[in-house]
């Protein structure tokens, strides 16, 4: 899913965050996996995953998103914190599961989804039903709000080091689960420099650093 968005241009030195970087492996502790309630849409990985691509988003104000794409492209691990070089702080770790991915070639469908994610709530189709999420970003108002836009610089390696920039338009939603924790939904519209644009519907759960085994 994600690797189809990558292009091949020269790479650069990548940061190491939470003992993670390109080529490393990780898994989620079995105890943490068992804590996921039955009403969650998240599916957790049950085996070791090797990082085959690494993305960096500069959020400004000395804050960064570090994204690690494993060889099982249903998953994405994200760390928010410092730059990973001089500032190695970790503010949050989120495991994302690709619940659905749509390749919207028609501008009408693309713009319709862009409008939908501006709303205070989002209905995610799941089987024969829908699951309702409330907007997390800009939740201070019921009015429509513009989504976030940012550029992710993604690097991978497949015999030769590679890099690509992907412009992303995103909105974050959430809902409460039966165990009192929150489940996140990131609706992410991805426009790579050289590739097919896609809309990813990512289900996320924050995990503690000690549950991330590297």
PDB file of C-alpha atoms in Angstrom:
ATOM      1  CA  UNK A   1       0.000   0.000   0.000  1.00  0.00           C
ATOM      2  CA  UNK A   2       2.563   2.577   1.152  1.00  0.00           C
ATOM      3  CA  UNK A   3       5.527   1.427  -0.937  1.00  0.00           C
ATOM      4  CA  UNK A   4       3.602   2.120  -4.137  1.00  0.00           C
ATOM      5  CA  UNK A   5       3.879   5.832  -3.246  1.00  0.00           C
ATOM      6  CA  UNK A   6       7.669   5.921  -3.102  1.00  0.00           C
ATOM      7  CA  UNK A   7      10.021   7.319  -5.729  1.00  0.00           C
ATOM      8  CA  UNK A   8      13.762   6.859  -6.127  1.00  0.00           C
ATOM      9  CA  UNK A   9      16.079   9.800  -5.449  1.00  0.00           C
ATOM     10  CA  UNK A  10      19.228  10.178  -3.275  1.00  0.00           C
ATOM     11  CA  UNK A  11      18.840   9.460   0.461  1.00  0.00           C
ATOM     12  CA  UNK A  12      20.380  11.148   3.504  1.00  0.00           C
ATOM     13  CA  UNK A  13      21.307  10.157   7.043  1.00  0.00           C
ATOM     14  CA  UNK A  14      18.179   9.092   8.884  1.00  0.00           C
ATOM     15  CA  UNK A  15      17.545   9.679  12.592  1.00  0.00           C
ATOM     16  CA  UNK A  16      17.172   6.931  15.175  1.00  0.00           C
ATOM     17  CA  UNK A  17      14.145   7.355  17.447  1.00  0.00           C
ATOM     18  CA  UNK A  18      13.117   4.935  20.221  1.00  0.00           C
ATOM     19  CA  UNK A  19      15.819   2.583  18.896  1.00  0.00           C
ATOM     20  CA  UNK A  20      14.049   2.570  15.524  1.00  0.00           C
ATOM     21  CA  UNK A  21      15.435   3.374  12.099  1.00  0.00           C
ATOM     22  CA  UNK A  22      15.484   1.951   8.600  1.00  0.00           C
ATOM     23  CA  UNK A  23      16.382  -1.757   8.557  1.00  0.00           C
ATOM     24  CA  UNK A  24      15.612  -2.437  12.247  1.00  0.00           C
ATOM     25  CA  UNK A  25      12.881  -4.793  13.492  1.00  0.00           C
ATOM     26  CA  UNK A  26      10.226  -4.258  16.143  1.00  0.00           C
ATOM     27  CA  UNK A  27       7.191  -5.939  17.640  1.00  0.00           C
ATOM     28  CA  UNK A  28       4.446  -4.982  20.096  1.00  0.00           C
ATOM     29  CA  UNK A  29       4.565  -6.742  23.455  1.00  0.00           C
ATOM     30  CA  UNK A  30       2.014  -9.563  23.787  1.00  0.00           C
ATOM     31  CA  UNK A  31       0.615  -8.066  27.011  1.00  0.00           C
ATOM     32  CA  UNK A  32      -0.121  -4.790  25.228  1.00  0.00           C
ATOM     33  CA  UNK A  33      -1.841  -6.682  22.400  1.00  0.00           C
ATOM     34  CA  UNK A  34      -4.081  -8.481  24.884  1.00  0.00           C
ATOM     35  CA  UNK A  35      -5.162  -5.137  26.357  1.00  0.00           C
ATOM     36  CA  UNK A  36      -6.869  -4.133  23.105  1.00  0.00           C
ATOM     37  CA  UNK A  37     -10.647  -4.477  23.719  1.00  0.00           C
ATOM     38  CA  UNK A  38     -12.920  -6.491  21.459  1.00  0.00           C
ATOM     39  CA  UNK A  39     -14.801  -3.428  20.203  1.00  0.00           C
ATOM     40  CA  UNK A  40     -11.591  -1.935  18.757  1.00  0.00           C
ATOM     41  CA  UNK A  41     -11.132  -1.931  14.986  1.00  0.00           C
ATOM     42  CA  UNK A  42      -7.371  -2.065  15.398  1.00  0.00           C
ATOM     43  CA  UNK A  43      -5.611  -5.301  14.462  1.00  0.00           C
ATOM     44  CA  UNK A  44      -2.230  -5.614  16.161  1.00  0.00           C
ATOM     45  CA  UNK A  45       0.794  -7.292  14.557  1.00  0.00           C
ATOM     46  CA  UNK A  46       1.636 -10.659  16.104  1.00  0.00           C
ATOM     47  CA  UNK A  47       5.160 -11.098  14.767  1.00  0.00           C
ATOM     48  CA  UNK A  48       8.381  -9.163  14.299  1.00  0.00           C
ATOM     49  CA  UNK A  49       8.244  -6.444  11.645  1.00  0.00           C
ATOM     50  CA  UNK A  50      11.192  -5.092   9.694  1.00  0.00           C
ATOM     51  CA  UNK A  51      11.283  -1.386   8.884  1.00  0.00           C
ATOM     52  CA  UNK A  52      11.551  -0.999   5.105  1.00  0.00           C
ATOM     53  CA  UNK A  53      10.774   2.730   4.875  1.00  0.00           C
ATOM     54  CA  UNK A  54      11.076   5.720   7.178  1.00  0.00           C
ATOM     55  CA  UNK A  55       9.245   9.039   6.966  1.00  0.00           C
ATOM     56  CA  UNK A  56       9.871  12.404   8.609  1.00  0.00           C
ATOM     57  CA  UNK A  57       7.453  15.321   8.977  1.00  0.00           C
ATOM     58  CA  UNK A  58       8.686  18.646  10.335  1.00  0.00           C
ATOM     59  CA  UNK A  59       5.735  20.056  12.314  1.00  0.00           C
ATOM     60  CA  UNK A  60       7.570  23.239  13.269  1.00  0.00           C
ATOM     61  CA  UNK A  61       8.350  24.491  16.773  1.00  0.00           C
ATOM     62  CA  UNK A  62      10.999  21.734  17.151  1.00  0.00           C
ATOM     63  CA  UNK A  63       8.435  18.940  16.856  1.00  0.00           C
ATOM     64  CA  UNK A  64       8.600  16.077  14.370  1.00  0.00           C
ATOM     65  CA  UNK A  65       6.673  13.020  13.283  1.00  0.00           C
ATOM     66  CA  UNK A  66       8.828   9.962  12.638  1.00  0.00           C
ATOM     67  CA  UNK A  67       6.992   7.235  10.726  1.00  0.00           C
ATOM     68  CA  UNK A  68       8.262   3.688  10.317  1.00  0.00           C
ATOM     69  CA  UNK A  69       6.786   1.523   7.570  1.00  0.00           C
ATOM     70  CA  UNK A  70       7.264  -2.239   8.107  1.00  0.00           C
ATOM     71  CA  UNK A  71       7.343  -5.088   5.602  1.00  0.00           C
ATOM     72  CA  UNK A  72       3.713  -5.836   6.503  1.00  0.00           C
ATOM     73  CA  UNK A  73       2.092  -2.795   4.898  1.00  0.00           C
ATOM     74  CA  UNK A  74      -1.058  -3.040   7.003  1.00  0.00           C
ATOM     75  CA  UNK A  75       0.843  -1.256   9.778  1.00  0.00           C
ATOM     76  CA  UNK A  76       2.569   2.044  10.449  1.00  0.00           C
ATOM     77  CA  UNK A  77       4.414   3.009  13.620  1.00  0.00           C
ATOM     78  CA  UNK A  78       4.605   6.713  14.435  1.00  0.00           C
ATOM     79  CA  UNK A  79       6.701   8.526  17.019  1.00  0.00           C
ATOM     80  CA  UNK A  80       6.176  12.209  17.789  1.00  0.00           C
ATOM     81  CA  UNK A  81       9.027  14.104  19.394  1.00  0.00           C
ATOM     82  CA  UNK A  82      12.308  15.796  18.593  1.00  0.00           C
ATOM     83  CA  UNK A  83      14.413  15.704  15.437  1.00  0.00           C
ATOM     84  CA  UNK A  84      15.997  12.359  16.330  1.00  0.00           C
ATOM     85  CA  UNK A  85      19.514  13.788  16.044  1.00  0.00           C
ATOM     86  CA  UNK A  86      20.224  16.435  18.681  1.00  0.00           C
ATOM     87  CA  UNK A  87      16.777  16.189  20.288  1.00  0.00           C
ATOM     88  CA  UNK A  88      15.730  12.586  20.879  1.00  0.00           C
ATOM     89  CA  UNK A  89      12.715  13.198  23.127  1.00  0.00           C
ATOM     90  CA  UNK A  90       9.636  11.028  22.637  1.00  0.00           C
ATOM     91  CA  UNK A  91       6.234  12.609  23.226  1.00  0.00           C
ATOM     92  CA  UNK A  92       3.957   9.860  21.910  1.00  0.00           C
ATOM     93  CA  UNK A  93       4.063   6.497  20.131  1.00  0.00           C
ATOM     94  CA  UNK A  94       1.083   5.396  18.031  1.00  0.00           C
ATOM     95  CA  UNK A  95       0.514   2.109  16.251  1.00  0.00           C
ATOM     96  CA  UNK A  96      -1.600   2.582  13.108  1.00  0.00           C
ATOM     97  CA  UNK A  97      -3.506  -0.122  11.256  1.00  0.00           C
ATOM     98  CA  UNK A  98      -4.553   0.438   7.635  1.00  0.00           C
ATOM     99  CA  UNK A  99      -8.267  -0.333   7.906  1.00  0.00           C
ATOM    100  CA  UNK A 100      -8.953   0.740   4.326  1.00  0.00           C
ATOM    101  CA  UNK A 101      -7.178   2.384   1.390  1.00  0.00           C
ATOM    102  CA  UNK A 102      -8.936   3.909  -1.591  1.00  0.00           C
ATOM    103  CA  UNK A 103      -7.401   5.092  -4.850  1.00  0.00           C
ATOM    104  CA  UNK A 104      -9.658   7.948  -5.905  1.00  0.00           C
ATOM    105  CA  UNK A 105      -8.903   8.764  -9.524  1.00  0.00           C
ATOM    106  CA  UNK A 106     -11.981  10.957  -9.973  1.00  0.00           C
ATOM    107  CA  UNK A 107     -11.669  14.544  -8.747  1.00  0.00           C
ATOM    108  CA  UNK A 108     -15.325  14.412  -7.699  1.00  0.00           C
ATOM    109  CA  UNK A 109     -14.659  11.554  -5.260  1.00  0.00           C
ATOM    110  CA  UNK A 110     -11.453  13.155  -3.997  1.00  0.00           C
ATOM    111  CA  UNK A 111     -13.112  16.503  -3.305  1.00  0.00           C
ATOM    112  CA  UNK A 112     -16.128  14.819  -1.698  1.00  0.00           C
ATOM    113  CA  UNK A 113     -13.857  13.131   0.853  1.00  0.00           C
ATOM    114  CA  UNK A 114     -11.984  16.391   1.435  1.00  0.00           C
ATOM    115  CA  UNK A 115     -15.306  17.988   2.317  1.00  0.00           C
ATOM    116  CA  UNK A 116     -16.358  15.094   4.560  1.00  0.00           C
ATOM    117  CA  UNK A 117     -13.280  15.298   6.773  1.00  0.00           C
ATOM    118  CA  UNK A 118     -14.018  18.943   7.573  1.00  0.00           C
ATOM    119  CA  UNK A 119     -17.103  17.890   9.558  1.00  0.00           C
ATOM    120  CA  UNK A 120     -17.331  17.448  13.336  1.00  0.00           C
ATOM    121  CA  UNK A 121     -17.858  13.699  12.927  1.00  0.00           C
ATOM    122  CA  UNK A 122     -16.977  10.988  10.442  1.00  0.00           C
ATOM    123  CA  UNK A 123     -18.786   7.715   9.731  1.00  0.00           C
ATOM    124  CA  UNK A 124     -16.356   4.946   8.796  1.00  0.00           C
ATOM    125  CA  UNK A 125     -17.955   2.046   6.885  1.00  0.00           C
ATOM    126  CA  UNK A 126     -17.081  -1.220   8.630  1.00  0.00           C
ATOM    127  CA  UNK A 127     -18.740  -4.272   7.148  1.00  0.00           C
ATOM    128  CA  UNK A 128     -22.489  -3.810   6.927  1.00  0.00           C
ATOM    129  CA  UNK A 129     -22.417  -1.046   9.564  1.00  0.00           C
ATOM    130  CA  UNK A 130     -20.656   2.254  10.170  1.00  0.00           C
ATOM    131  CA  UNK A 131     -18.535   3.329  13.111  1.00  0.00           C
ATOM    132  CA  UNK A 132     -18.895   6.935  14.251  1.00  0.00           C
ATOM    133  CA  UNK A 133     -15.894   9.047  15.210  1.00  0.00           C
ATOM    134  CA  UNK A 134     -15.772  12.610  16.534  1.00  0.00           C
ATOM    135  CA  UNK A 135     -13.245  15.173  15.355  1.00  0.00           C
ATOM    136  CA  UNK A 136     -10.210  15.425  17.663  1.00  0.00           C
ATOM    137  CA  UNK A 137      -8.376  18.251  15.941  1.00  0.00           C
ATOM    138  CA  UNK A 138     -10.276  21.558  16.228  1.00  0.00           C
ATOM    139  CA  UNK A 139     -12.877  19.938  18.498  1.00  0.00           C
ATOM    140  CA  UNK A 140     -13.673  23.299  20.114  1.00  0.00           C
ATOM    141  CA  UNK A 141     -16.348  24.034  17.521  1.00  0.00           C
ATOM    142  CA  UNK A 142     -19.094  22.087  15.714  1.00  0.00           C
ATOM    143  CA  UNK A 143     -18.434  24.110  12.557  1.00  0.00           C
ATOM    144  CA  UNK A 144     -16.491  22.783   9.579  1.00  0.00           C
ATOM    145  CA  UNK A 145     -12.721  23.045   9.971  1.00  0.00           C
ATOM    146  CA  UNK A 146      -9.978  22.836   7.361  1.00  0.00           C
ATOM    147  CA  UNK A 147      -7.821  19.704   7.623  1.00  0.00           C
ATOM    148  CA  UNK A 148      -4.101  19.736   8.361  1.00  0.00           C
ATOM    149  CA  UNK A 149      -1.626  19.758   5.477  1.00  0.00           C
ATOM    150  CA  UNK A 150       1.981  18.628   5.684  1.00  0.00           C
ATOM    151  CA  UNK A 151       4.796  17.100   3.632  1.00  0.00           C
ATOM    152  CA  UNK A 152       6.325  13.760   4.603  1.00  0.00           C
ATOM    153  CA  UNK A 153       9.828  12.981   3.389  1.00  0.00           C
ATOM    154  CA  UNK A 154       9.909   9.174   3.023  1.00  0.00           C
ATOM    155  CA  UNK A 155      13.027   7.076   2.545  1.00  0.00           C
ATOM    156  CA  UNK A 156      13.298   3.402   1.710  1.00  0.00           C
ATOM    157  CA  UNK A 157      15.916   0.996   0.491  1.00  0.00           C
ATOM    158  CA  UNK A 158      15.626  -1.819  -2.016  1.00  0.00           C
ATOM    159  CA  UNK A 159      19.119  -2.366  -3.309  1.00  0.00           C
ATOM    160  CA  UNK A 160      19.568   1.408  -3.585  1.00  0.00           C
ATOM    161  CA  UNK A 161      18.603   4.153  -1.161  1.00  0.00           C
ATOM    162  CA  UNK A 162      15.474   6.051  -2.161  1.00  0.00           C
ATOM    163  CA  UNK A 163      13.401   9.038  -1.157  1.00  0.00           C
ATOM    164  CA  UNK A 164      10.101  10.690  -1.993  1.00  0.00           C
ATOM    165  CA  UNK A 165       8.038  13.600  -0.721  1.00  0.00           C
ATOM    166  CA  UNK A 166       4.308  13.068  -0.232  1.00  0.00           C
ATOM    167  CA  UNK A 167       1.913  15.943   0.366  1.00  0.00           C
ATOM    168  CA  UNK A 168      -0.762  14.884   2.824  1.00  0.00           C
ATOM    169  CA  UNK A 169      -4.098  16.341   3.853  1.00  0.00           C
ATOM    170  CA  UNK A 170      -5.383  14.829   7.068  1.00  0.00           C
ATOM    171  CA  UNK A 171      -7.945  15.045   9.852  1.00  0.00           C
ATOM    172  CA  UNK A 172      -7.911  13.160  13.152  1.00  0.00           C
ATOM    173  CA  UNK A 173     -11.037  11.688  14.704  1.00  0.00           C
ATOM    174  CA  UNK A 174     -11.566   9.534  17.787  1.00  0.00           C
ATOM    175  CA  UNK A 175     -14.030   7.470  19.807  1.00  0.00           C
ATOM    176  CA  UNK A 176     -14.139   5.886  23.247  1.00  0.00           C
ATOM    177  CA  UNK A 177     -13.793   2.123  23.658  1.00  0.00           C
ATOM    178  CA  UNK A 178     -15.310  -0.213  26.235  1.00  0.00           C
ATOM    179  CA  UNK A 179     -12.153  -0.213  28.377  1.00  0.00           C
ATOM    180  CA  UNK A 180     -12.127   3.578  28.693  1.00  0.00           C
ATOM    181  CA  UNK A 181      -9.302   4.118  26.205  1.00  0.00           C
ATOM    182  CA  UNK A 182      -9.557   6.051  22.963  1.00  0.00           C
ATOM    183  CA  UNK A 183      -9.280   4.765  19.423  1.00  0.00           C
ATOM    184  CA  UNK A 184      -8.101   7.175  16.739  1.00  0.00           C
ATOM    185  CA  UNK A 185      -9.056   7.420  13.099  1.00  0.00           C
ATOM    186  CA  UNK A 186      -6.716   9.322  10.794  1.00  0.00           C
ATOM    187  CA  UNK A 187      -8.200  10.054   7.393  1.00  0.00           C
ATOM    188  CA  UNK A 188      -5.118  10.750   5.306  1.00  0.00           C
ATOM    189  CA  UNK A 189      -5.212  11.959   1.692  1.00  0.00           C
ATOM    190  CA  UNK A 190      -1.825  11.288   0.092  1.00  0.00           C
ATOM    191  CA  UNK A 191      -0.457  12.959  -3.046  1.00  0.00           C
ATOM    192  CA  UNK A 192       3.048  11.704  -3.909  1.00  0.00           C
ATOM    193  CA  UNK A 193       5.421  13.527  -6.238  1.00  0.00           C
ATOM    194  CA  UNK A 194       5.303  10.667  -8.685  1.00  0.00           C
ATOM    195  CA  UNK A 195       2.571   8.144  -7.958  1.00  0.00           C
ATOM    196  CA  UNK A 196      -1.124   7.521  -7.580  1.00  0.00           C
ATOM    197  CA  UNK A 197      -2.959   9.583  -4.985  1.00  0.00           C
ATOM    198  CA  UNK A 198      -4.657   7.580  -2.262  1.00  0.00           C
ATOM    199  CA  UNK A 199      -6.913   8.009   0.754  1.00  0.00           C
ATOM    200  CA  UNK A 200      -5.871   5.956   3.777  1.00  0.00           C
ATOM    201  CA  UNK A 201      -8.155   5.274   6.734  1.00  0.00           C
ATOM    202  CA  UNK A 202      -5.821   4.480   9.615  1.00  0.00           C
ATOM    203  CA  UNK A 203      -6.983   3.141  12.979  1.00  0.00           C
ATOM    204  CA  UNK A 204      -4.576   4.136  15.756  1.00  0.00           C
ATOM    205  CA  UNK A 205      -3.816   3.335  19.381  1.00  0.00           C
ATOM    206  CA  UNK A 206      -1.245   5.010  21.603  1.00  0.00           C
ATOM    207  CA  UNK A 207       1.185   2.532  23.134  1.00  0.00           C
ATOM    208  CA  UNK A 208       3.763   2.999  25.916  1.00  0.00           C
ATOM    209  CA  UNK A 209       7.419   2.897  24.965  1.00  0.00           C
ATOM    210  CA  UNK A 210       8.046  -0.178  27.112  1.00  0.00           C
ATOM    211  CA  UNK A 211       5.525  -2.129  24.994  1.00  0.00           C
ATOM    212  CA  UNK A 212       7.588  -1.516  21.864  1.00  0.00           C
ATOM    213  CA  UNK A 213      10.186  -4.268  21.618  1.00  0.00           C
ATOM    214  CA  UNK A 214      13.196  -3.657  19.349  1.00  0.00           C
TER     215      UNK A 214
END
